[in-house]
Tab-separated table of C-alpha atoms and ligand atoms in Angstrom:
chain	number	residue	atom	x	y	z
Y	1	MET	CA	68.774	65.787	16.083
Y	2	PRO	CA	69.906	68.121	18.919
Y	3	SER	CA	67.436	70.938	19.543
Y	4	ARG	CA	68.353	74.522	18.741
Y	5	ARG	CA	68.366	75.270	22.456
Y	6	HIS	CA	70.792	72.418	23.082
Y	7	PHE	CA	73.020	73.621	20.223
Y	8	LEU	CA	73.074	77.165	21.595
Y	9	ARG	CA	73.807	75.971	25.086
Y	10	THR	CA	76.605	73.608	24.131
Y	11	THR	CA	78.302	75.875	21.608
Y	12	LEU	CA	78.358	78.862	23.921
Y	13	ALA	CA	79.342	76.699	26.839
Y	14	ALA	CA	82.153	75.089	24.835
Y	15	SER	CA	83.528	78.464	23.842
Y	16	ALA	CA	83.084	79.831	27.327
Y	17	ALA	CA	84.763	76.787	28.807
Y	18	LEU	CA	87.834	77.528	26.739
Y	19	ALA	CA	87.876	81.050	28.053
Y	20	ALA	CA	86.251	81.244	31.397
Y	21	PRO	CA	87.508	80.821	34.871
Y	22	ARG	CA	85.199	78.468	36.828
Y	23	TRP	CA	83.562	81.248	38.784
Y	24	ALA	CA	82.330	82.814	35.591
Y	25	ALA	CA	80.263	79.851	34.399
Y	26	HIS	CA	76.612	80.782	34.178
Y	27	PRO	CA	73.672	78.903	32.685
Y	28	VAL	CA	72.468	80.243	29.381
Y	29	THR	CA	68.996	81.806	29.448
Y	30	SER	CA	66.289	80.212	27.333
Y	31	PRO	CA	66.761	81.143	23.671
Y	32	ASP	CA	62.969	81.330	23.338
Y	33	VAL	CA	63.052	84.717	25.045
Y	34	PRO	CA	62.507	87.507	22.459
Y	35	PRO	CA	65.830	89.088	21.392
Y	36	THR	CA	64.928	92.558	22.683
Y	37	VAL	CA	64.158	91.096	26.112
Y	38	LEU	CA	67.235	88.880	26.128
Y	39	ALA	CA	69.300	91.937	25.141
Y	40	GLN	CA	68.851	93.190	28.725
Y	41	ASP	CA	69.605	89.889	30.441
Y	42	GLU	CA	73.081	90.449	31.846
Y	43	ALA	CA	73.391	86.838	33.023
Y	44	PHE	CA	73.032	85.624	29.432
Y	45	TRP	CA	75.543	88.132	28.103
Y	46	GLN	CA	78.036	87.344	30.840
Y	47	THR	CA	78.233	83.841	29.418
Y	48	VAL	CA	78.800	85.250	25.949
Y	49	GLN	CA	81.495	87.599	27.297
Y	50	GLN	CA	83.390	84.595	28.631
Y	51	ALA	CA	83.754	83.194	25.130
Y	52	PHE	CA	86.286	85.917	24.320
Y	53	SER	CA	89.853	86.532	25.409
Y	54	VAL	CA	89.769	90.320	25.044
Y	55	ASP	CA	92.098	92.324	27.231
Y	56	ARG	CA	89.786	93.850	29.830
Y	57	SER	CA	92.503	96.206	30.999
Y	58	LEU	CA	91.412	98.388	28.108
Y	59	ILE	CA	88.025	99.185	26.598
Y	60	HIS	CA	87.613	98.428	22.912
Y	61	LEU	CA	84.797	100.529	21.501
Y	62	ASN	CA	85.945	100.426	17.892
Y	63	ASN	CA	84.533	97.101	16.813
Y	64	GLY	CA	83.644	98.707	13.499
Y	65	GLY	CA	87.399	98.475	12.876
Y	66	VAL	CA	87.763	94.847	13.833
Y	67	ASN	CA	85.949	92.520	16.244
Y	68	PRO	CA	87.830	89.924	18.278
Y	69	ALA	CA	87.211	86.278	17.406
Y	70	PRO	CA	85.816	84.022	20.167
Y	71	LEU	CA	88.296	81.573	21.642
Y	72	MET	CA	86.797	78.593	19.797
Y	73	VAL	CA	87.634	80.383	16.536
Y	74	GLN	CA	91.149	81.253	17.684
Y	75	HIS	CA	91.782	77.645	18.677
Y	76	ALA	CA	90.517	76.333	15.357
Y	77	GLU	CA	92.719	78.776	13.480
Y	78	GLN	CA	95.751	77.682	15.492
Y	79	ALA	CA	94.963	74.000	14.900
Y	80	HIS	CA	94.632	74.513	11.135
Y	81	GLN	CA	97.862	76.489	11.140
Y	82	GLN	CA	99.703	73.689	12.924
Y	83	ALA	CA	98.240	71.063	10.579
Y	84	SER	CA	99.437	72.989	7.542
Y	85	HIS	CA	102.999	72.837	8.902
Y	86	ARG	CA	102.777	69.215	9.985
Y	87	THR	CA	101.796	67.898	6.570
Y	88	PRO	CA	102.403	70.688	4.064
Y	89	PHE	CA	102.769	68.200	1.197
Y	90	TYR	CA	99.183	67.026	1.248
Y	91	ALA	CA	97.510	69.647	3.341
Y	92	TYR	CA	96.313	71.755	0.449
Y	93	GLU	CA	94.889	69.240	-2.008
Y	94	GLY	CA	93.907	66.565	0.486
Y	95	THR	CA	92.545	68.618	3.330
Y	96	ILE	CA	92.307	72.317	2.758
Y	97	ARG	CA	90.713	72.486	-0.671
Y	98	PRO	CA	87.700	70.291	0.238
Y	99	GLN	CA	87.290	72.021	3.608
Y	100	ARG	CA	87.190	75.426	1.929
Y	101	GLU	CA	84.079	74.175	0.140
Y	102	VAL	CA	82.356	73.469	3.459
Y	103	VAL	CA	83.086	77.023	4.556
Y	104	ARG	CA	81.884	78.381	1.216
Y	105	GLN	CA	78.607	76.490	1.609
Y	106	GLY	CA	78.181	77.774	5.176
Y	107	LEU	CA	78.658	81.371	4.037
Y	108	ALA	CA	76.298	80.879	1.095
Y	109	ASP	CA	73.610	79.415	3.381
Y	110	THR	CA	73.994	82.369	5.736
Y	111	PHE	CA	73.794	84.900	2.890
Y	112	GLY	CA	70.958	83.046	1.123
Y	113	CYS	CA	72.723	82.438	-2.180
Y	114	HIS	CA	74.409	79.595	-4.086
Y	115	ALA	CA	77.859	78.399	-3.036
Y	116	ASP	CA	79.116	78.977	-6.586
Y	117	GLU	CA	78.409	82.700	-6.103
Y	118	ILE	CA	80.729	83.038	-3.083
Y	119	ALA	CA	84.470	83.700	-3.346
Y	120	LEU	CA	86.658	83.490	-0.246
Y	121	THR	CA	88.778	86.617	0.012
Y	122	ARG	CA	90.997	88.374	2.536
Y	123	ASN	CA	88.668	91.279	3.229
Y	124	THR	CA	86.153	93.746	1.803
Y	125	SER	CA	88.871	95.775	0.107
Y	126	GLU	CA	89.928	92.775	-1.971
Y	127	GLY	CA	86.353	91.872	-2.921
Y	128	MET	CA	85.545	95.445	-3.879
Y	129	ALA	CA	88.780	95.793	-5.878
Y	130	ILE	CA	87.925	92.608	-7.811
Y	131	CYS	CA	84.561	94.093	-8.789
Y	132	GLN	CA	85.729	97.628	-9.394
Y	133	LEU	CA	88.824	96.743	-11.410
Y	134	GLY	CA	87.303	93.716	-13.132
Y	135	PHE	CA	84.082	95.359	-14.330
Y	136	ASN	CA	84.074	96.188	-18.046
Y	137	LEU	CA	83.960	99.938	-18.569
Y	138	LYS	CA	85.103	102.149	-21.407
Y	139	ARG	CA	85.997	105.823	-21.703
Y	140	GLY	CA	83.027	108.047	-20.906
Y	141	ASP	CA	81.118	105.321	-19.024
Y	142	GLU	CA	79.818	106.505	-15.682
Y	143	VAL	CA	79.883	104.979	-12.216
Y	144	LEU	CA	77.509	106.360	-9.638
Y	145	THR	CA	78.341	106.347	-5.942
Y	146	THR	CA	78.129	108.513	-2.817
Y	147	GLU	CA	80.471	111.035	-1.251
Y	148	GLN	CA	80.581	108.849	1.866
Y	149	ASP	CA	81.732	105.623	0.323
Y	150	TYR	CA	84.932	104.156	1.733
Y	151	PRO	CA	88.040	106.118	0.715
Y	152	ARG	CA	89.873	103.071	-0.679
Y	153	MET	CA	86.992	102.295	-3.018
Y	154	LEU	CA	86.781	105.930	-4.115
Y	155	ASN	CA	90.541	105.796	-4.797
Y	156	ILE	CA	90.044	102.755	-7.025
Y	157	TRP	CA	87.523	104.694	-9.093
Y	158	ALA	CA	89.799	107.731	-9.139
Y	159	GLN	CA	92.560	105.551	-10.591
Y	160	ARG	CA	90.267	104.122	-13.264
Y	161	ALA	CA	89.115	107.650	-14.064
Y	162	ALA	CA	92.734	108.786	-14.450
Y	163	ARG	CA	93.867	105.770	-16.481
Y	164	GLU	CA	90.796	104.974	-18.561
Y	165	GLY	CA	88.698	108.116	-18.667
Y	166	ILE	CA	85.644	106.703	-16.925
Y	167	VAL	CA	83.490	109.228	-15.080
Y	168	ILE	CA	82.656	109.022	-11.364
Y	169	ARG	CA	79.562	110.764	-10.074
Y	170	LYS	CA	79.093	111.101	-6.337
Y	171	VAL	CA	75.933	112.157	-4.557
Y	172	PRO	CA	76.026	113.656	-1.054
Y	173	VAL	CA	74.425	111.775	1.840
Y	174	PRO	CA	72.578	113.928	4.428
Y	175	VAL	CA	73.913	113.652	8.000
Y	176	PRO	CA	71.986	112.241	9.701
Y	177	LEU	CA	70.022	110.477	6.985
Y	178	THR	CA	66.477	110.714	8.305
Y	179	ASN	CA	64.651	110.116	5.037
Y	180	ASP	CA	65.702	107.135	2.924
Y	181	THR	CA	63.646	108.231	-0.056
Y	182	GLU	CA	65.653	111.435	-0.272
Y	183	LEU	CA	68.834	109.442	-0.940
Y	184	VAL	CA	67.198	107.014	-3.379
Y	185	ASP	CA	65.761	109.980	-5.287
Y	186	ALA	CA	69.128	111.768	-5.348
Y	187	LEU	CA	70.797	108.654	-6.751
Y	188	GLU	CA	68.056	108.219	-9.325
Y	189	ALA	CA	68.392	111.835	-10.423
Y	190	ALA	CA	72.115	111.251	-11.018
Y	191	ILE	CA	71.589	108.269	-13.348
Y	192	THR	CA	72.277	109.074	-16.997
Y	193	PRO	CA	72.263	106.957	-20.178
Y	194	ARG	CA	76.026	106.413	-19.570
Y	195	THR	CA	75.619	104.997	-16.036
Y	196	ARG	CA	76.978	101.448	-16.014
Y	197	LEU	CA	77.277	100.636	-12.301
Y	198	LEU	CA	76.077	101.944	-8.944
Y	199	MET	CA	78.273	101.411	-5.879
Y	200	CYS	CA	77.189	102.138	-2.319
Y	201	CYS	CA	77.919	101.109	1.232
Y	202	HIS	CA	75.409	99.005	3.092
Y	203	LEU	CA	76.458	100.864	6.240
Y	204	ILE	CA	78.452	104.081	6.090
Y	205	ASP	CA	81.472	103.740	8.332
Y	206	LEU	CA	81.568	107.467	9.218
Y	207	THR	CA	78.205	107.483	10.953
Y	208	GLY	CA	76.971	103.902	11.214
Y	209	GLN	CA	74.057	104.820	8.983
Y	210	ILE	CA	72.491	101.825	7.233
Y	211	LEU	CA	71.503	102.698	3.668
Y	212	PRO	CA	68.249	101.527	2.052
Y	213	VAL	CA	69.995	99.038	-0.227
Y	214	PRO	CA	66.824	97.122	-1.239
Y	215	ALA	CA	65.221	100.363	-2.455
Y	216	ILE	CA	68.466	101.473	-4.139
Y	217	THR	CA	68.852	98.193	-6.053
Y	218	ALA	CA	65.190	98.169	-7.073
Y	219	MET	CA	65.543	101.713	-8.410
Y	220	ALA	CA	68.880	101.029	-10.168
Y	221	HIS	CA	67.580	97.827	-11.753
Y	222	ARG	CA	64.609	99.750	-13.170
Y	223	HIS	CA	67.265	101.716	-15.077
Y	224	GLY	CA	69.208	98.590	-16.047
Y	225	VAL	CA	72.100	99.499	-13.710
Y	226	PRO	CA	73.729	96.743	-11.618
Y	227	VAL	CA	74.610	97.437	-7.979
Y	228	LEU	CA	77.854	96.742	-6.104
Y	229	VAL	CA	77.476	96.860	-2.316
Y	230	ASP	CA	80.271	97.472	0.176
Y	231	GLY	CA	79.018	95.316	3.024
Y	232	ALA	CA	82.144	95.561	5.189
Y	233	GLN	CA	80.158	96.629	8.236
Y	234	THR	CA	76.985	94.604	7.977
Y	235	PHE	CA	77.421	90.869	7.397
Y	236	GLY	CA	76.918	89.212	10.777
Y	237	GLN	CA	75.802	92.399	12.522
Y	238	PHE	CA	72.085	92.218	11.786
Y	239	SER	CA	69.752	90.034	9.802
Y	240	PHE	CA	69.541	90.197	6.002
Y	241	THR	CA	70.169	87.976	3.011
Y	242	GLN	CA	71.224	88.534	-0.576
Y	243	PRO	CA	67.628	88.166	-1.837
Y	244	ASP	CA	66.604	90.913	0.635
Y	245	LEU	CA	69.193	93.268	-0.818
Y	246	GLY	CA	68.771	92.227	-4.439
Y	247	CYS	CA	72.312	93.376	-5.211
Y	248	ASP	CA	74.512	92.083	-8.023
Y	249	PHE	CA	77.807	92.149	-6.103
Y	250	PHE	CA	78.473	92.249	-2.344
Y	251	ALA	CA	81.840	92.302	-0.595
Y	252	THR	CA	82.380	91.957	3.143
Y	253	SER	CA	85.014	91.372	5.800
Y	254	LEU	CA	84.457	88.410	8.092
Y	255	HIS	CA	86.807	89.730	10.801
Y	256	LYS	CA	84.284	92.418	11.645
Y	257	TRP	CA	80.775	91.410	12.728
Y	258	LEU	CA	80.939	87.694	11.931
Y	259	MET	CA	83.888	87.650	14.360
Y	260	GLY	CA	86.031	85.414	12.191
Y	261	PRO	CA	89.833	85.414	12.054
Y	262	GLN	CA	91.579	88.549	10.834
Y	263	GLY	CA	92.237	88.594	7.106
Y	264	THR	CA	89.060	86.782	6.050
Y	265	GLY	CA	86.396	88.063	3.704
Y	266	MET	CA	83.790	87.013	1.199
Y	267	LEU	CA	82.648	88.243	-2.179
Y	268	PHE	CA	79.248	87.503	-3.690
Y	269	VAL	CA	78.975	87.721	-7.482
Y	270	ARG	CA	75.584	86.933	-8.954
Y	271	ARG	CA	75.841	84.022	-11.382
Y	272	ASP	CA	74.951	85.989	-14.479
Y	273	HIS	CA	77.832	88.430	-13.864
Y	274	LEU	CA	80.488	85.787	-13.298
Y	275	HIS	CA	81.571	85.278	-16.875
Y	276	ASP	CA	82.172	88.967	-17.597
Y	277	LEU	CA	83.900	89.968	-14.347
Y	278	TRP	CA	87.689	89.810	-14.759
Y	279	PRO	CA	89.749	88.404	-11.861
Y	280	LEU	CA	92.636	90.509	-10.515
Y	281	MET	CA	95.031	87.683	-11.429
Y	282	PRO	CA	94.272	86.219	-14.844
Y	283	CYS	CA	92.949	82.654	-14.704
Y	284	ASP	CA	92.928	79.563	-16.940
Y	285	ALA	CA	90.368	79.800	-19.742
Y	286	GLU	CA	88.302	76.934	-18.317
Y	287	GLU	CA	87.994	78.754	-14.984
Y	288	ILE	CA	86.185	81.739	-16.448
Y	289	ASP	CA	82.744	80.705	-15.205
Y	290	ASP	CA	83.989	79.494	-11.826
Y	291	ILE	CA	83.783	81.765	-8.771
Y	292	ARG	CA	87.097	80.258	-7.627
Y	293	LYS	CA	88.865	82.229	-10.364
Y	294	PHE	CA	88.905	85.144	-7.903
Y	295	GLU	CA	90.737	83.013	-5.319
Y	296	ASP	CA	93.530	81.871	-7.601
Y	297	VAL	CA	96.144	84.251	-6.212
Y	298	GLY	CA	99.027	81.878	-5.436
Y	299	THR	CA	99.980	80.195	-2.186
Y	300	GLN	CA	98.345	81.754	0.835
Y	301	PRO	CA	97.519	80.733	4.411
Y	302	SER	CA	94.178	78.970	4.790
Y	303	ALA	CA	93.977	78.564	8.572
Y	304	GLY	CA	91.854	81.695	9.002
Y	305	LEU	CA	89.442	80.751	6.230
Y	306	LEU	CA	88.980	77.240	7.593
Y	307	ALA	CA	88.325	78.582	11.088
Y	308	LEU	CA	85.360	80.442	9.612
Y	309	GLY	CA	83.514	77.162	10.183
Y	310	GLU	CA	83.712	77.840	13.929
Y	311	ALA	CA	82.892	81.520	13.432
Y	312	LEU	CA	79.715	80.531	11.596
Y	313	ALA	CA	78.808	78.002	14.305
Y	314	PHE	CA	79.246	80.650	16.996
Y	315	HIS	CA	77.280	83.196	14.972
Y	316	HIS	CA	74.342	80.853	14.399
Y	317	SER	CA	74.252	79.503	17.916
Y	318	LEU	CA	74.159	83.009	19.341
Y	319	GLY	CA	71.738	84.037	16.592
Y	320	VAL	CA	71.926	87.140	14.453
Y	321	GLU	CA	68.677	88.582	15.859
Y	322	ARG	CA	70.020	88.266	19.399
Y	323	LYS	CA	73.324	89.826	18.356
Y	324	ALA	CA	71.611	92.776	16.665
Y	325	ALA	CA	69.262	93.352	19.595
Y	326	ARG	CA	72.133	93.358	22.089
Y	327	LEU	CA	74.205	95.682	19.885
Y	328	ARG	CA	71.289	98.138	19.667
Y	329	TYR	CA	70.741	97.847	23.389
Y	330	LEU	CA	74.405	98.653	24.136
Y	331	ARG	CA	74.312	101.553	21.665
Y	332	ASP	CA	71.245	103.009	23.356
Y	333	TYR	CA	72.764	102.391	26.767
Y	334	TRP	CA	75.689	104.775	26.180
Y	335	LEU	CA	73.787	107.162	23.917
Y	336	ASP	CA	70.914	107.673	26.354
Y	337	ALA	CA	73.413	108.494	29.066
Y	338	LEU	CA	75.307	111.075	26.998
Y	339	LEU	CA	72.721	112.647	24.702
Y	340	PRO	CA	70.984	114.746	27.384
Y	341	HIS	CA	74.189	116.781	27.480
Y	342	ASP	CA	73.670	119.863	25.339
Y	343	ARG	CA	77.165	119.789	23.845
Y	344	ILE	CA	76.525	116.447	22.167
Y	345	ARG	CA	74.847	115.971	18.815
Y	346	LEU	CA	73.995	112.558	17.364
Y	347	LEU	CA	75.033	112.217	13.709
Y	348	THR	CA	73.357	108.829	13.257
Y	349	HIS	CA	69.653	108.249	12.640
Y	350	ARG	CA	68.947	105.588	15.270
Y	351	PRO	CA	66.002	103.773	13.627
Y	352	THR	CA	68.226	102.901	10.660
Y	353	ALA	CA	71.391	101.993	12.570
Y	354	CYS	CA	72.638	99.150	14.724
Y	355	ALA	CA	75.929	98.868	16.631
Y	356	LEU	CA	77.721	101.984	15.398
Y	357	ALA	CA	76.864	105.572	16.262
Y	358	THR	CA	78.781	108.817	15.860
Y	359	ILE	CA	78.471	111.821	18.131
Y	360	GLN	CA	79.779	115.310	17.613
Y	361	VAL	CA	81.003	117.142	20.694
Y	362	ASP	CA	80.752	120.911	20.332
Y	363	ASP	CA	84.085	122.724	20.354
Y	364	MET	CA	86.058	119.532	20.769
Y	365	ASP	CA	88.466	118.146	18.209
Y	366	PRO	CA	87.686	114.439	17.644
Y	367	VAL	CA	91.342	113.442	17.377
Y	368	ALA	CA	92.217	115.252	20.610
Y	369	LEU	CA	89.258	113.569	22.302
Y	370	ARG	CA	90.253	110.121	20.993
Y	371	ASN	CA	93.841	110.705	22.146
Y	372	PHE	CA	92.671	111.732	25.603
Y	373	LEU	CA	90.348	108.734	25.948
Y	374	TRP	CA	93.121	106.407	24.861
Y	375	ASP	CA	96.170	107.971	26.498
Y	376	GLN	CA	94.553	108.665	29.863
Y	377	HIS	CA	91.877	105.979	30.108
Y	378	ARG	CA	92.678	103.223	27.618
Y	379	ILE	CA	89.279	103.621	25.954
Y	380	ARG	CA	89.410	103.131	22.200
Y	381	VAL	CA	86.991	104.984	19.924
Y	382	ARG	CA	87.393	106.089	16.337
Y	383	PRO	CA	87.742	109.810	15.545
Y	384	ILE	CA	86.058	110.919	12.316
Y	385	LYS	CA	87.016	114.070	10.463
Y	386	GLN	CA	85.661	113.801	6.980
Y	387	ASP	CA	83.396	116.539	5.739
Y	388	PRO	CA	80.510	116.772	6.694
Y	389	VAL	CA	81.117	114.378	9.621
Y	390	GLU	CA	83.175	115.419	12.611
Y	391	GLY	CA	82.945	113.416	15.807
Y	392	ILE	CA	83.807	110.163	17.494
Y	393	ARG	CA	82.382	106.843	16.366
Y	394	VAL	CA	81.604	104.366	19.113
Y	395	SER	CA	80.943	100.696	18.387
Y	396	PRO	CA	80.663	98.160	21.236
Y	397	GLY	CA	80.720	94.436	20.452
Y	398	VAL	CA	78.554	91.614	21.758
Y	399	TYR	CA	81.235	90.914	24.380
Y	400	THR	CA	81.260	94.514	25.694
Y	401	THR	CA	80.121	94.802	29.316
Y	402	ARG	CA	77.795	97.451	30.668
Y	403	ALA	CA	80.506	98.301	33.206
Y	404	GLU	CA	82.817	99.192	30.319
Y	405	LEU	CA	80.178	101.504	28.877
Y	406	ASP	CA	79.569	103.009	32.322
Y	407	ARG	CA	83.265	103.840	32.487
Y	408	PHE	CA	83.173	105.421	29.024
Y	409	VAL	CA	80.133	107.518	29.982
Y	410	GLU	CA	81.760	108.567	33.248
Y	411	VAL	CA	84.934	109.758	31.504
Y	412	MET	CA	82.970	111.524	28.775
Y	413	THR	CA	80.783	113.271	31.337
Y	414	GLU	CA	83.874	114.548	33.084
Y	415	VAL	CA	85.280	115.815	29.794
Y	416	LEU	CA	82.003	117.528	28.948
Y	417	HIS	CA	82.032	119.367	32.256
Y	418	HIS	CA	85.703	120.211	32.527
Y	419	GLY	CA	87.003	120.045	28.947
Y	420	LEU	CA	90.128	118.259	27.792
Y	421	PRO	CA	93.226	118.876	29.874
Y	422	SER	CA	95.499	121.343	28.104
Y	423	SER	CA	98.667	119.616	26.965
H	501	PLP	C1	82.479	100.720	4.786
H	501	PLP	C2	83.809	100.032	4.783
H	501	PLP	N1	84.284	99.533	3.639
H	501	PLP	C3	85.451	98.902	3.580
H	501	PLP	C4	86.250	98.746	4.695
H	501	PLP	C5	87.566	98.045	4.571
H	501	PLP	O1	87.548	96.826	5.254
H	501	PLP	P1	88.805	95.874	5.189
H	501	PLP	O2	89.974	96.680	5.686
H	501	PLP	O3	88.479	94.741	6.082
H	501	PLP	O4	88.997	95.494	3.770
H	501	PLP	C6	85.812	99.257	5.908
H	501	PLP	C7	86.630	99.138	7.119
H	501	PLP	O5	86.372	99.615	8.174
H	501	PLP	C8	84.559	99.913	5.965
H	501	PLP	O6	84.069	100.420	7.108
């Protein structure tokens, strides 16, 4: 049995070897070092950086949108793609279908649930739509959510409200959210005898705020209300499992923090909900208790899903605790440099956040600032203008270098002193 250290060393080295010029090779530091200490070890992270093929002629600080996949994942995806064209006649039944099961098991092990509770999807949006549109509700039934849930999911509820007369109740989320109990209490106060489902984000994309999902589910379950979690931003970013959250449904995108191929996602449906949740495309009667009923959507490419095997290997060899610690370290690195400036206000409560943070810059339009950073400096951040949040969201990835953050801080400091150039 190879040791964990050996596994880490060889997996990272293999990925780096695909990517790195010879001069970049660097021995991996001992994985026994605590994650918060390793987070500051640039030699270790240089090796990780070499596993990626990101274009370093620009600075990608919107990993909350999409993360790049390491080269080993890209190569696997390409190989699966080629195989599907070489032998299309038997690829699906003979090869792809059984290999999807290996990926399903790997995701289930990582999330701490059974494989027959995991559906392979294209993204969070698809998983959420399956739950939101497939959940039995009748006129007058209520769904409880927050004002800061993702717009697409709120649109789905708005459509069900318009077509079927269900009622959507949204509670505000304080910005920043410094007291978790305040939100749990506000949600509890909004529960009525007609509440049938509670939907919330695990991490709000506007601010990077991580919500107290375990406390929310415990509270909702006390009222007999199941909980649907939008986990687009969390799976693979920091450590948690389904039993930690206690949720009934959880949808995520694997092209974000797991760093899988684009267009890959996963949906968890707790076993006891499977029978009653309708798939988007109607299935055979005998499939009704099978999680795969949600995947039966006609012919589709599988190369990305199969390459999730490599994404999981990379994720586990790097280690989720090490990833989270480095992401927090990088977040603090740029925040600590900018926050002393009196025009900047942090809209994220740091103790309950990880990679993503949003700052408001006084008297500066976020879109104009994003455009300036991109047009003049090829630095990519996400502007946010959704009441009550107005600012730029910055989200480095595990491959981001400190030099890239130094450059971002330097440009921002200049802007803070001199303002944006008038166009
Ligand atoms: C909270 C949240 N939910 C859902 C989504 C949608 O993800 P996808 O486009 O991968 O379906 C995002 C994307 O950024 C998000 O941040």
